[in-house]
PDB file of C-alpha atoms in Angstrom:
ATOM      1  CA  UNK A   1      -1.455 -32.144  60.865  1.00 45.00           C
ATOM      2  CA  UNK A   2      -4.066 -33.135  63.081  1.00 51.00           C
ATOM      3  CA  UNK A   3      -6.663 -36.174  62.610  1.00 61.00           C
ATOM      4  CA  UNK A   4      -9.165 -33.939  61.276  1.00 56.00           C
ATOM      5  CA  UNK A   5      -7.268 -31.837  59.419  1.00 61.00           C
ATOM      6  CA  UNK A   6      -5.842 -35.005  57.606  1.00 61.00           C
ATOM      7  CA  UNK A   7      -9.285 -36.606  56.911  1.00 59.00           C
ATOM      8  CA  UNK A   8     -10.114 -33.443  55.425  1.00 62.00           C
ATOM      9  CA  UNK A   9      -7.311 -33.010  53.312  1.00 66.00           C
ATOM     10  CA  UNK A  10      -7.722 -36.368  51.855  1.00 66.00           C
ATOM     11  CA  UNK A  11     -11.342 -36.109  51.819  1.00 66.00           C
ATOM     12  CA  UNK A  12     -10.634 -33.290  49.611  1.00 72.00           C
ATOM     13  CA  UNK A  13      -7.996 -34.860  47.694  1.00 73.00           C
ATOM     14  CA  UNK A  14     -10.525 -37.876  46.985  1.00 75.00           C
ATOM     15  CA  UNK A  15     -13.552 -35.666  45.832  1.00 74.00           C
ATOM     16  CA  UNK A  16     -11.581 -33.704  43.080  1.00 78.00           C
ATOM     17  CA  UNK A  17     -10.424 -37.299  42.040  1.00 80.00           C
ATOM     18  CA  UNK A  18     -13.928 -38.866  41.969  1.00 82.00           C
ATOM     19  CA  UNK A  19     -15.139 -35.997  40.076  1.00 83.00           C
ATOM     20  CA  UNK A  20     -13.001 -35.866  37.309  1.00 85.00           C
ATOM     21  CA  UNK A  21     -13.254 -39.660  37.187  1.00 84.00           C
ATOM     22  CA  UNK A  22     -17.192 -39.793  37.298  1.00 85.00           C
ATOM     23  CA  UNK A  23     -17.091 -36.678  34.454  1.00 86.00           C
ATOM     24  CA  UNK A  24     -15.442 -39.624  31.938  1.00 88.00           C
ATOM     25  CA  UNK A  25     -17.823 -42.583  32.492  1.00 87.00           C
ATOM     26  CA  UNK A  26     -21.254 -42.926  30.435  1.00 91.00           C
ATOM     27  CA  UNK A  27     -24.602 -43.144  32.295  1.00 90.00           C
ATOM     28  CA  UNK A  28     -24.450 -46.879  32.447  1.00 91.00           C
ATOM     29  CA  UNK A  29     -21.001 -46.718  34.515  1.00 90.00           C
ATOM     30  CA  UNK A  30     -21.584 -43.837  36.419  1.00 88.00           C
ATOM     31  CA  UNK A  31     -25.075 -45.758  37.702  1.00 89.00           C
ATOM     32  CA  UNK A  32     -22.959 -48.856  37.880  1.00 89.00           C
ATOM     33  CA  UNK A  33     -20.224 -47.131  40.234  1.00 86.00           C
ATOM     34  CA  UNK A  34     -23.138 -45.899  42.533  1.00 87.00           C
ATOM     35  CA  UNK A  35     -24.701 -49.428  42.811  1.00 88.00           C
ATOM     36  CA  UNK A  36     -21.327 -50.538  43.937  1.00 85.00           C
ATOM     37  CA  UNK A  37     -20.349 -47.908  46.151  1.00 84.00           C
ATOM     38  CA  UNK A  38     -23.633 -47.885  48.142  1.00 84.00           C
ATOM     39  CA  UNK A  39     -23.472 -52.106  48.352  1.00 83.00           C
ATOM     40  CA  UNK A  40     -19.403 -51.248  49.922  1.00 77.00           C
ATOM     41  CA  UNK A  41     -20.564 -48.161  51.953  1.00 73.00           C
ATOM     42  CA  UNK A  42     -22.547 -50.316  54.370  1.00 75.00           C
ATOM     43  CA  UNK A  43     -20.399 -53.385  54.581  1.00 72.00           C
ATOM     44  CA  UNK A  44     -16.859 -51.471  55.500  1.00 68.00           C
ATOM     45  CA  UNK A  45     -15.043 -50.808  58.420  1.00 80.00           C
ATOM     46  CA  UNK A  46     -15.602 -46.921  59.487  1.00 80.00           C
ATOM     47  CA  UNK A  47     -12.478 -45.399  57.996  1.00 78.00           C
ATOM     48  CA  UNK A  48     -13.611 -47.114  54.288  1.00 79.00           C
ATOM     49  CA  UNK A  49     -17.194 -46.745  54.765  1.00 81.00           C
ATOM     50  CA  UNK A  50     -16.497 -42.626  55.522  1.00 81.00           C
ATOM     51  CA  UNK A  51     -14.572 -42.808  51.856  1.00 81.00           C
ATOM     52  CA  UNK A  52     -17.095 -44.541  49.753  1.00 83.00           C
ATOM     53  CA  UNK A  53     -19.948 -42.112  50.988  1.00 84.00           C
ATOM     54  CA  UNK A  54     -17.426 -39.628  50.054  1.00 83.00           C
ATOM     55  CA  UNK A  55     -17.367 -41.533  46.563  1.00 86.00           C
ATOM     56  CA  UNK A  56     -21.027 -41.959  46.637  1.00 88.00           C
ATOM     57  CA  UNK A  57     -21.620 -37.864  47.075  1.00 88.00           C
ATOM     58  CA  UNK A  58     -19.389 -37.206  44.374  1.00 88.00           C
ATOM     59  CA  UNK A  59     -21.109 -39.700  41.989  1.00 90.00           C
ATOM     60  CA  UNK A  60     -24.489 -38.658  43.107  1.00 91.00           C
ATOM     61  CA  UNK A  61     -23.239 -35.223  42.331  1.00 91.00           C
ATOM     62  CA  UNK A  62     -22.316 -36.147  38.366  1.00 91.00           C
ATOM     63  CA  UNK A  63     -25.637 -38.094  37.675  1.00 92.00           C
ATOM     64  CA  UNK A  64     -27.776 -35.269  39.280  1.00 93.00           C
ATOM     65  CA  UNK A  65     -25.733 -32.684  37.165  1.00 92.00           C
ATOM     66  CA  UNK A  66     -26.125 -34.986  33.932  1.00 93.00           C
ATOM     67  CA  UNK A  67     -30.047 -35.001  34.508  1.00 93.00           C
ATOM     68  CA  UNK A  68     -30.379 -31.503  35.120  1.00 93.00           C
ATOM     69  CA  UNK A  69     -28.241 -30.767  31.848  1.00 92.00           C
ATOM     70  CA  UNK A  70     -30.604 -32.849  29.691  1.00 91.00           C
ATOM     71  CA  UNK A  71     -33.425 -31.373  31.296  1.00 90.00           C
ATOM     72  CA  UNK A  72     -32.255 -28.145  30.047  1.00 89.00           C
ATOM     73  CA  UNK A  73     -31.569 -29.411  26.674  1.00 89.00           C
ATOM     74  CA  UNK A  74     -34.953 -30.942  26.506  1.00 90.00           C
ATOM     75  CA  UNK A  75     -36.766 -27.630  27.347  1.00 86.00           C
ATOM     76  CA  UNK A  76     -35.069 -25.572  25.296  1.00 76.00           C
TER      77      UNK A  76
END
């Protein structure tokens, strides 16, 4: 497996975990997680900074879906 190859395989790996993860915390965690992923995003070395903005799209992801969701709810 090449380099790339392998950070995308894990890449992958780590998104399906971080979604299923982020689906099981309440709004206060989730927004919680996110503070602390952005504060470790920019003070990593390259290889851990690449995974929490991995993290940090993933958890982005779950809020934006949760907003939209009540949105709905709230115009129906």
């Amino acid at each position: 497996m090449t380099s790339l190859a392998g950070v995308a395989y894990i890449g992958g790996v780590l998104d399906t975990c971080v979604r299923e993860v982020a689906a099981h915390l309440n709004d206060t965690q989730l927004r919680c997680e996110i503070d602390c992923v952005e504060r470790c995003a920019f003070a990593a070395t390259r290889t851990r900074r690449e995974i929490a903005l991995v993290r940090l799209r993933c958890l982005r992801a779950e809020m934006e879906r949760r907003q939209g969701a009540r949105a709905l709810a709230t115009a129906s």
